[in-house]
Coordinates of C-alpha atoms in Angstrom, one line a residue:
M1 CA -17.2 -21.3 235.7
L2 CA -14.1 -21.1 233.6
L3 CA -15.7 -18.2 231.6
S4 CA -16.6 -16.5 234.8
G5 CA -13.0 -16.9 236.0
H6 CA -11.7 -15.3 232.9
Y7 CA -14.1 -12.3 233.3
L8 CA -13.0 -11.9 236.9
A9 CA -9.3 -12.0 236.0
A10 CA -9.8 -9.5 233.2
T11 CA -11.7 -7.2 235.6
V12 CA -8.9 -7.4 238.2
V13 CA -6.2 -6.7 235.5
G14 CA -8.3 -3.8 234.2
L15 CA -8.7 -2.2 237.6
L16 CA -4.9 -2.6 238.2
L17 CA -4.0 -0.9 235.0
T18 CA -6.5 1.9 235.6
T19 CA -5.1 2.5 239.1
L20 CA -1.5 2.6 237.8
S21 CA -2.5 5.0 234.9
Y22 CA -4.2 7.2 237.4
L23 CA -1.1 7.3 239.7
F24 CA 1.1 8.4 236.8
M25 CA -1.3 11.2 235.7
T26 CA -0.6 14.9 236.3
G27 CA -2.8 16.8 238.7
S28 CA -4.8 18.4 236.0
Q29 CA -5.3 15.1 234.2
R30 CA -6.5 13.5 237.4
K31 CA -9.0 16.4 237.8
L32 CA -10.3 16.0 234.3
V33 CA -10.9 12.2 234.8
Y34 CA -12.6 12.9 238.1
N35 CA -14.8 15.6 236.6
R36 CA -15.9 13.2 233.8
I37 CA -16.7 10.4 236.2
I38 CA -18.8 12.5 238.5
S39 CA -20.6 14.0 235.5
W40 CA -21.6 10.5 234.4
S41 CA -22.7 9.3 237.9
P42 CA -25.4 11.0 239.9
L43 CA -24.4 9.0 242.9
V44 CA -21.0 10.7 243.3
K45 CA -21.0 13.8 245.5
Q46 CA -20.2 16.9 243.4
D47 CA -18.2 19.3 245.4
R48 CA -16.3 20.6 242.4
R49 CA -17.4 22.6 239.4
T50 CA -17.8 20.1 236.5
S51 CA -19.4 21.5 233.4
S52 CA -17.6 23.2 230.5
S53 CA -17.3 26.9 230.6
K54 CA -19.5 27.0 227.5
T55 CA -22.3 24.9 229.1
P56 CA -25.4 27.0 229.8
P57 CA -27.1 26.6 233.2
R58 CA -30.1 24.3 233.3
S59 CA -33.2 26.4 233.2
V60 CA -35.1 26.9 236.5
S61 CA -38.8 27.5 236.3
P62 CA -40.0 30.6 238.1
E63 CA -42.0 28.6 240.7
K64 CA -38.8 26.7 241.6
K65 CA -36.6 29.7 242.0
V66 CA -34.1 29.6 244.9
P67 CA -35.2 31.9 247.7
S68 CA -33.1 35.0 248.0
N69 CA -31.6 34.0 251.4
I70 CA -30.3 30.6 250.1
R71 CA -27.1 30.0 248.2
P72 CA -27.8 30.3 244.5
P73 CA -28.0 27.2 242.2
C74 CA -24.5 25.7 241.7
E75 CA -25.0 26.1 237.9
Y76 CA -23.8 29.7 238.1
Q77 CA -20.5 28.5 239.5
N78 CA -20.0 26.6 236.2
V79 CA -21.2 29.3 233.8
F80 CA -18.7 31.7 232.4
P81 CA -19.1 34.4 229.7
P82 CA -18.2 33.5 226.2
W83 CA -14.5 33.9 225.5
R84 CA -12.9 36.0 222.7
R85 CA -9.3 34.7 222.9
E86 CA -9.2 34.7 219.1
A87 CA -9.0 38.5 219.3
L88 CA -5.9 38.6 221.4
P89 CA -3.2 38.5 218.7
S90 CA -4.6 41.6 216.8
S91 CA -5.4 43.6 220.0
A92 CA -2.0 44.3 221.6
N93 CA -1.0 48.0 222.0
P94 CA 1.0 49.1 219.0
S95 CA 3.2 51.4 221.2
P96 CA 7.0 51.2 220.9
L97 CA 7.0 49.1 224.1
H98 CA 5.4 46.2 222.3
K99 CA 6.4 46.5 218.7
D100 CA 9.2 43.8 219.1
N101 CA 7.1 41.4 221.1
P102 CA 4.9 39.2 218.8
F103 CA 1.9 38.0 220.6
T104 CA 0.8 34.4 220.1
P105 CA -1.5 33.2 222.9
P106 CA -1.5 29.5 223.7
D107 CA -4.5 27.3 223.9
V108 CA -6.1 27.1 227.4
S109 CA -7.6 23.9 228.6
D110 CA -10.8 24.0 230.7
P111 CA -9.2 22.3 233.8
L112 CA -6.2 24.7 233.7
F113 CA -8.5 27.7 233.5
R114 CA -10.7 26.6 236.4
D115 CA -7.8 25.8 238.6
G116 CA -6.2 29.2 237.9
L117 CA -9.2 31.5 238.3
I118 CA -8.1 34.8 239.9
P119 CA -9.4 35.1 243.5
F120 CA -12.2 37.6 244.0
T121 CA -10.2 40.2 245.9
A122 CA -6.8 39.7 244.2
D123 CA -5.0 42.6 242.5
Y124 CA -4.0 41.4 239.0
R125 CA -0.8 43.4 239.3
T126 CA 0.6 41.4 242.2
C127 CA -0.5 37.9 241.6
A128 CA 2.4 35.5 242.0
E129 CA 1.8 33.3 238.9
P130 CA 0.5 35.5 236.0
L131 CA 1.1 32.7 233.5
S132 CA -1.4 30.4 235.2
T133 CA -3.8 32.9 236.7
Y134 CA -6.9 33.6 234.6
T135 CA -9.7 36.1 234.5
P136 CA -13.3 34.8 233.9
M137 CA -12.7 35.5 230.2
G138 CA -10.1 32.8 230.0
I139 CA -7.3 35.4 229.6
S140 CA -4.1 34.9 231.7
L141 CA -2.7 37.8 233.6
A142 CA 0.5 37.4 231.6
E143 CA -1.6 38.0 228.5
V144 CA -3.2 41.1 230.1
Q145 CA 0.4 42.4 230.6
M146 CA 1.3 41.6 227.0
L147 CA -1.6 43.6 225.7
G148 CA -0.3 46.7 227.5
D149 CA -2.2 49.9 228.1
F150 CA -5.0 51.0 225.7
P151 CA -5.2 47.8 223.6
D152 CA -7.7 47.6 220.8
Y153 CA -10.8 47.1 222.9
A154 CA -13.1 47.2 219.8
E155 CA -11.4 44.1 218.5
L156 CA -11.3 42.5 222.0
S157 CA -15.0 43.1 222.7
G158 CA -16.6 43.0 219.3
V159 CA -18.2 46.4 219.9
P160 CA -17.0 48.7 217.2
L161 CA -15.6 52.2 217.9
P162 CA -18.0 55.0 217.1
A163 CA -18.0 56.9 213.9
P164 CA -16.5 60.4 214.2
Y165 CA -19.1 63.0 215.0
R166 CA -17.5 65.9 213.2
E167 CA -20.5 68.2 213.1
F168 CA -20.7 68.1 216.9
K169 CA -20.3 71.5 218.5
V170 CA -20.3 71.4 222.3
E171 CA -21.6 74.9 222.5
T172 CA -25.0 74.0 221.0
A173 CA -25.1 70.2 221.6
L174 CA -28.3 68.8 223.0
P175 CA -28.9 65.3 224.3
R176 CA -31.3 63.2 222.3
P177 CA -34.9 63.5 223.6
Y178 CA -35.3 60.2 225.4
R179 CA -39.0 59.4 226.3
P180 CA -38.9 55.8 227.5
F181 CA -42.6 55.5 228.2
R182 CA -44.4 52.2 227.6
W183 CA -48.0 51.0 227.7
A184 CA -49.1 48.5 228.8
Y185 CA -46.8 49.3 231.7
H186 CA -45.3 46.4 233.7
Q187 CA -42.0 45.6 235.2
T188 CA -39.6 44.1 232.7
M189 CA -35.9 44.6 231.8
S190 CA -36.9 46.4 228.5
L191 CA -33.5 45.9 227.0
T192 CA -32.5 46.9 223.4
K193 CA -29.3 46.6 221.5
I194 CA -26.9 49.5 222.1
E195 CA -26.1 52.0 219.5
P196 CA -22.3 52.0 219.5
D197 CA -22.1 55.7 218.4
W198 CA -24.1 56.9 221.4
W199 CA -22.6 55.0 224.3
L200 CA -21.2 58.2 225.9
E201 CA -23.2 61.2 224.8
L202 CA -22.0 64.7 225.4
E203 CA -24.0 68.0 225.4
Q204 CA -23.6 71.7 226.0
N205 CA -23.4 71.5 229.8
F206 CA -20.3 69.3 229.7
A207 CA -17.9 71.7 231.6
K208 CA -20.6 72.6 234.2
T209 CA -21.5 69.0 234.7
I210 CA -17.9 67.9 235.3
A211 CA -17.5 70.8 237.8
D212 CA -20.7 69.9 239.6
R213 CA -19.7 66.3 239.9
K214 CA -16.2 67.1 241.2
E215 CA -17.8 69.5 243.8
L216 CA -20.2 66.7 244.9
F217 CA -17.3 64.3 245.3
R218 CA -15.5 66.9 247.4
K219 CA -18.5 67.1 249.6
Y220 CA -19.6 63.4 249.8
G221 CA -16.3 61.5 249.1
K222 CA -16.8 57.7 249.2
M223 CA -20.6 58.0 249.0
M224 CA -19.9 58.8 245.3
L225 CA -16.6 57.2 244.3
D226 CA -15.0 54.1 245.8
Y227 CA -13.5 50.7 244.9
L228 CA -12.9 47.4 246.6
P229 CA -9.9 45.0 246.3
G230 CA -10.1 42.9 243.1
S231 CA -11.5 45.7 241.0
E232 CA -8.2 47.1 239.8
L233 CA -8.2 45.5 236.3
A234 CA -11.9 46.3 235.6
C235 CA -11.4 50.0 236.6
K236 CA -8.4 50.4 234.4
E237 CA -10.1 48.6 231.5
L238 CA -13.3 50.8 231.9
M239 CA -11.3 54.0 231.9
E240 CA -9.3 53.1 228.8
I241 CA -12.4 52.0 226.9
A242 CA -14.2 55.3 227.8
L243 CA -11.2 57.5 226.7
Q244 CA -10.8 55.5 223.5
F245 CA -14.5 56.1 222.8
L246 CA -14.2 59.9 223.4
C247 CA -11.2 60.2 221.1
A248 CA -12.9 58.2 218.3
R249 CA -16.3 59.9 218.6
Y250 CA -15.2 63.5 219.2
P251 CA -11.7 63.8 217.7
Q252 CA -12.0 67.6 217.5
Y253 CA -12.0 67.8 221.3
F254 CA -10.1 64.7 222.7
S255 CA -6.9 62.9 222.0
L256 CA -4.3 60.5 223.6
S257 CA -0.6 60.9 223.5
Y258 CA 2.3 58.8 224.8
S259 CA 5.8 59.7 225.9
E260 CA 8.6 57.9 227.8
E261 CA 8.4 60.6 230.5
K262 CA 4.7 60.8 231.2
G263 CA 3.3 57.6 229.7
H264 CA -0.2 58.1 228.3
V265 CA -1.7 61.5 228.5
F266 CA -5.4 62.3 227.8
H267 CA -6.0 65.8 226.3
N268 CA -9.4 67.3 226.9
G269 CA -10.0 70.2 224.5
I270 CA -13.3 71.2 226.0
L271 CA -11.8 71.8 229.5
G272 CA -8.5 72.9 228.1
N273 CA -6.4 70.5 230.3
E274 CA -4.6 67.2 230.2
T275 CA -4.6 64.2 232.5
V276 CA -1.5 62.1 233.0
I277 CA -3.1 58.6 233.3
K278 CA -0.5 57.0 235.6
D279 CA -0.9 59.8 238.2
M280 CA -4.4 58.9 239.4
H281 CA -6.8 56.0 240.0
P282 CA -8.8 55.2 236.8
L283 CA -12.1 56.2 238.4
H284 CA -10.7 59.6 239.2
V285 CA -9.6 59.9 235.5
L286 CA -13.3 59.3 234.7
L287 CA -14.5 61.8 237.3
E288 CA -12.2 64.5 235.8
N289 CA -13.2 63.9 232.2
V290 CA -16.4 61.9 231.6
P291 CA -19.8 63.2 232.8
E292 CA -21.3 59.8 233.2
D293 CA -21.9 57.4 236.1
F294 CA -20.3 54.0 236.2
A295 CA -20.9 50.9 238.4
V296 CA -18.5 47.9 238.1
M297 CA -20.0 44.5 238.7
L298 CA -17.6 41.5 239.2
R299 CA -18.2 37.8 239.1
N300 CA -17.5 36.0 242.4
P301 CA -15.9 32.6 241.7
D302 CA -17.5 31.2 244.9
D303 CA -21.0 31.4 243.6
G304 CA -20.9 32.7 240.0
C305 CA -23.0 35.7 240.9
Y306 CA -22.2 39.4 240.3
Y307 CA -21.4 42.0 243.0
L308 CA -20.9 45.8 242.9
R309 CA -17.2 46.3 243.6
A310 CA -16.4 49.8 242.4
G311 CA -18.0 52.9 240.9
V312 CA -18.3 56.6 240.4
L313 CA -21.9 57.5 241.0
C314 CA -22.8 61.1 241.2
S315 CA -26.4 61.0 240.0
S316 CA -28.3 58.6 242.3
L317 CA -31.6 59.5 243.9
G318 CA -32.5 57.9 247.3
W319 CA -29.3 55.8 247.5
N320 CA -25.6 56.1 247.0
L321 CA -22.6 54.1 246.2
A322 CA -21.6 53.5 249.9
S323 CA -25.0 52.0 250.6
K324 CA -24.7 49.4 247.8
L325 CA -21.0 48.7 247.5
G326 CA -20.2 45.0 248.0
M327 CA -23.8 43.9 247.4
Q328 CA -25.0 41.1 245.1
L329 CA -27.1 42.1 242.1
K330 CA -30.4 40.9 243.8
E331 CA -29.6 42.8 247.0
I332 CA -29.0 46.1 245.0
H333 CA -32.4 45.8 243.4
Q334 CA -34.3 44.6 246.5
P335 CA -36.4 47.8 246.8
I336 CA -37.7 47.6 243.2
P337 CA -41.3 46.4 242.9
D338 CA -41.7 42.9 241.4
Y339 CA -38.0 42.5 240.9
K340 CA -37.7 39.3 242.9
E341 CA -40.8 37.7 241.4
K342 CA -40.4 38.8 237.8
M343 CA -36.8 39.8 237.1
E344 CA -34.3 38.3 239.6
F345 CA -33.8 35.0 237.9
S346 CA -33.7 36.5 234.4
M347 CA -31.1 39.1 235.5
D348 CA -28.9 36.6 237.2
R349 CA -28.9 34.3 234.2
Y350 CA -28.4 37.3 231.8
F351 CA -25.4 38.5 233.7
S352 CA -23.8 35.0 233.8
K353 CA -24.0 34.6 230.1
M354 CA -23.8 38.1 228.6
P355 CA -21.3 38.2 225.7
T356 CA -19.0 41.2 225.3
A357 CA -20.3 42.0 221.8
R358 CA -24.0 42.4 222.9
A359 CA -24.0 45.6 224.9
I360 CA -27.6 46.8 225.6
Q361 CA -29.4 50.0 226.6
R362 CA -32.6 50.9 228.5
G363 CA -34.2 53.9 230.2
S364 CA -35.9 54.7 233.4
W365 CA -37.8 57.9 234.2
G366 CA -39.4 59.9 237.0
L367 CA -40.9 63.4 237.6
E368 CA -39.0 65.8 239.8
I369 CA -39.3 69.3 241.2
D370 CA -36.4 71.3 239.7
K371 CA -33.3 69.2 238.8
P372 CA -32.0 67.1 241.7
L373 CA -28.9 65.3 240.5
F374 CA -27.7 63.6 243.6
M375 CA -30.1 62.9 246.5
P376 CA -28.8 60.6 249.2
P377 CA -31.2 59.5 251.9
G378 CA -32.1 62.4 254.2
D379 CA -31.3 65.0 251.7
P380 CA -33.5 68.1 252.1
H381 CA -34.8 67.8 248.6
E382 CA -36.2 64.4 249.4
A383 CA -38.9 66.1 251.6
Y384 CA -40.6 67.4 248.5
R385 CA -41.8 63.9 247.8
D386 CA -43.8 63.7 251.1
F387 CA -46.5 66.3 250.2
Q388 CA -48.2 68.1 247.3
M389 CA -47.1 71.7 247.2
P390 CA -50.0 74.2 246.5
P391 CA -50.2 74.8 242.7
S392 CA -49.7 78.5 243.4
E393 CA -46.2 77.6 244.8
L394 CA -45.4 75.0 242.2
P395 CA -45.5 76.4 238.6
I396 CA -45.4 73.9 235.8
S397 CA -42.0 75.3 234.8
R398 CA -40.5 73.6 238.0
V399 CA -41.7 70.1 237.0
H400 CA -39.1 68.1 235.0
L401 CA -38.9 64.7 233.4
R402 CA -35.8 63.0 234.6
V403 CA -34.6 60.2 232.4
D404 CA -31.7 58.0 233.4
W405 CA -30.4 56.6 230.1
Q406 CA -28.6 53.4 230.9
T407 CA -26.3 51.0 229.2
L408 CA -24.9 47.6 230.2
R409 CA -21.8 46.0 228.7
R410 CA -19.2 43.4 229.5
L411 CA -15.5 44.2 229.6
P412 CA -13.4 41.8 227.5
L413 CA -10.4 41.3 229.8
S414 CA -11.8 41.3 233.4
G415 CA -15.2 40.0 232.5
A416 CA -16.7 42.8 234.6
I417 CA -20.2 44.1 233.7
I418 CA -20.4 47.9 233.5
F419 CA -23.7 49.6 234.3
N420 CA -23.5 53.3 233.3
F421 CA -26.0 56.0 233.0
K422 CA -26.5 59.7 232.6
A423 CA -29.3 61.8 234.1
L424 CA -31.1 64.1 231.6
F425 CA -33.8 66.7 232.6
T426 CA -36.5 68.1 230.4
P427 CA -39.1 70.6 231.6
I428 CA -42.5 68.9 230.9
E429 CA -43.8 72.2 229.5
E430 CA -41.7 71.4 226.4
F431 CA -43.9 68.4 225.8
S432 CA -45.5 69.6 222.5
E433 CA -44.2 66.3 221.1
P434 CA -46.8 64.1 219.3
H435 CA -48.5 61.5 221.6
I436 CA -46.2 62.1 224.6
P437 CA -48.7 64.1 226.7
R438 CA -51.4 61.5 226.3
L439 CA -49.1 58.6 226.8
L440 CA -47.5 60.0 230.0
S441 CA -50.8 61.2 231.5
H442 CA -52.3 57.7 230.9
I443 CA -49.4 56.1 232.7
L444 CA -49.7 58.5 235.6
R445 CA -53.4 57.7 236.0
H446 CA -53.5 54.0 235.3
G447 CA -50.0 52.6 235.9
P448 CA -49.6 49.8 238.4
S449 CA -49.9 51.4 241.9
N450 CA -46.8 49.7 243.3
I451 CA -44.6 50.9 240.4
M452 CA -46.0 54.4 240.5
K453 CA -45.4 54.6 244.2
Y454 CA -41.8 53.5 243.7
K455 CA -41.4 56.2 241.1
S456 CA -42.7 58.9 243.6
T457 CA -44.5 60.9 241.0
W458 CA -47.5 61.7 243.3
H459 CA -45.9 64.9 244.6
V460 CA -46.2 66.6 241.2
E461 CA -49.2 64.8 239.7
H462 CA -51.7 67.4 240.8
V463 CA -49.9 70.0 238.7
A464 CA -48.6 67.8 235.9
L465 CA -51.7 65.8 235.0
P466 CA -54.0 68.7 234.3
A467 CA -51.3 70.3 232.1
L468 CA -50.6 67.0 230.2
E469 CA -54.2 66.3 229.6
A470 CA -54.8 69.8 228.3
W471 CA -51.9 69.5 225.9
A472 CA -53.1 66.1 224.8
A473 CA -56.6 67.6 223.9
E474 CA -54.9 70.4 222.0
Q475 CA -52.9 67.9 219.9
E476 CA -56.2 66.2 219.0
D477 CA -57.9 69.5 218.2
D478 CA -55.0 70.6 216.0
G479 CA -54.8 67.3 214.2
V480 CA -51.3 66.5 215.5
V481 CA -52.7 63.3 217.0
E482 CA -55.7 61.4 215.6
K483 CA -58.8 61.6 217.9
G484 CA -59.4 58.4 219.9
W485 CA -55.7 57.3 219.6
E486 CA -55.3 54.1 221.5
V487 CA -52.5 54.6 224.0
R488 CA -49.6 52.3 223.4
T489 CA -45.8 52.2 223.3
L490 CA -44.7 54.3 220.3
D491 CA -43.0 52.7 217.3
E492 CA -40.2 55.3 217.7
S493 CA -39.7 54.5 221.4
P494 CA -37.6 55.7 223.2
F495 CA -38.3 58.8 221.1
Y496 CA -41.4 60.1 219.4
P497 CA -42.5 60.8 215.8
G498 CA -40.4 63.4 214.1
W499 CA -37.9 63.7 216.9
E500 CA -34.8 63.7 214.8
A501 CA -35.6 66.6 212.6
R502 CA -36.7 68.7 215.6
W503 CA -33.6 67.7 217.6
K504 CA -31.2 68.6 214.8
G505 CA -33.1 71.9 214.1
R506 CA -32.7 73.0 217.7
Q507 CA -28.9 72.6 217.3
G508 CA -28.7 74.5 214.1
F509 CA -27.9 71.5 211.8

């Protein structure tokens, strides 16, 4: 009994000391203790995010995936992309405005970071407490301000700047011949590591493409370019990274200058003009200078999922920016066959954990009559897909392969994920390329019906298939391809055997 009394007294004293200690803790210390307690006990209701920002989400088996109409697993609220705060000191803008301000970023605790996450719709420029407000990358808004305009994004992201492409001549430049055909053909992400030199690829139609895109914007407005609150930092960051890339890759055509009067100015030698950066929204800077489509996906702190919040999209077929803006990733991809069953979980998980240094690329393709660049629902060109035009009215010269070459990368300050792509057209009558006629005709005849229906190739197959199969037979007869070749994804994918020598030769290298 005496021993039990001692234990009881010790317990009471311990509880008293613990209570007093808790009362004298700061708010952040209390939160840390609370988070640790509820992470130990499954009986405590967990209304707050508890795991470390570096903790990966628990895996969820495909048969237990959360239905699309139910709030996603709480794990995504706790998962943040890997930080690169170690790159901050060497990334500040070396302009005269910052030369006398040495930059030594402080350590950031997990509770401080979680308490200070920037709200989803907040403009980073007007937040009241920049020292204690953080992006999902663990970078405070005060640090964003210290970095200034055009910081060293290669250092910040871990994606190196491209090597100068000095032999590039815009007058003769051709895009690389992407042929992203796969067999066996099934719905996967098909991601490969990005080639840093080729993130933004220019070709001889640069000036015409820019002019066409600006004309489309004048006609369609917010169906092609728009932005929602909270996307301000990501749009600025994207624009600066793109311009830095162009200046590094094509120094004979592009440069940046700075003056007290104008600030930063982008000089475009192909178009013969200059853009004063501060005079227009970052996405308009891109529209004026970069012939590429960009979609800005931002993390929502309420559920940890990614939503389309801004973009300049001039090359979409069957949809447009206005119809997708504000949607979650899975909502955007809802029309894609097998996406929910085979890709939704993987894509959500991939977006939640994607590092800045691991940008990726992929390609999608279709067959089109002529070269439709932008085709919103109801566009007259869309009617071509509803019937098969008589062969006498549809010469093979009008049938084109359209490849949307896509890249995906995370921005190092905002944590936004950028999806960008370019639309490239090739007349299929140019397909004298080894194996390509046989591979494509096999996909058209034997590809999964739901995927082929989504691609809408039926309207040209009656013209394309006979031509492709005739060219495939010729390649076998001429010894270009071995007889009985078993159809498969080429080792050179997304290209074809001998592509580089042929591509360079056509440009006069």
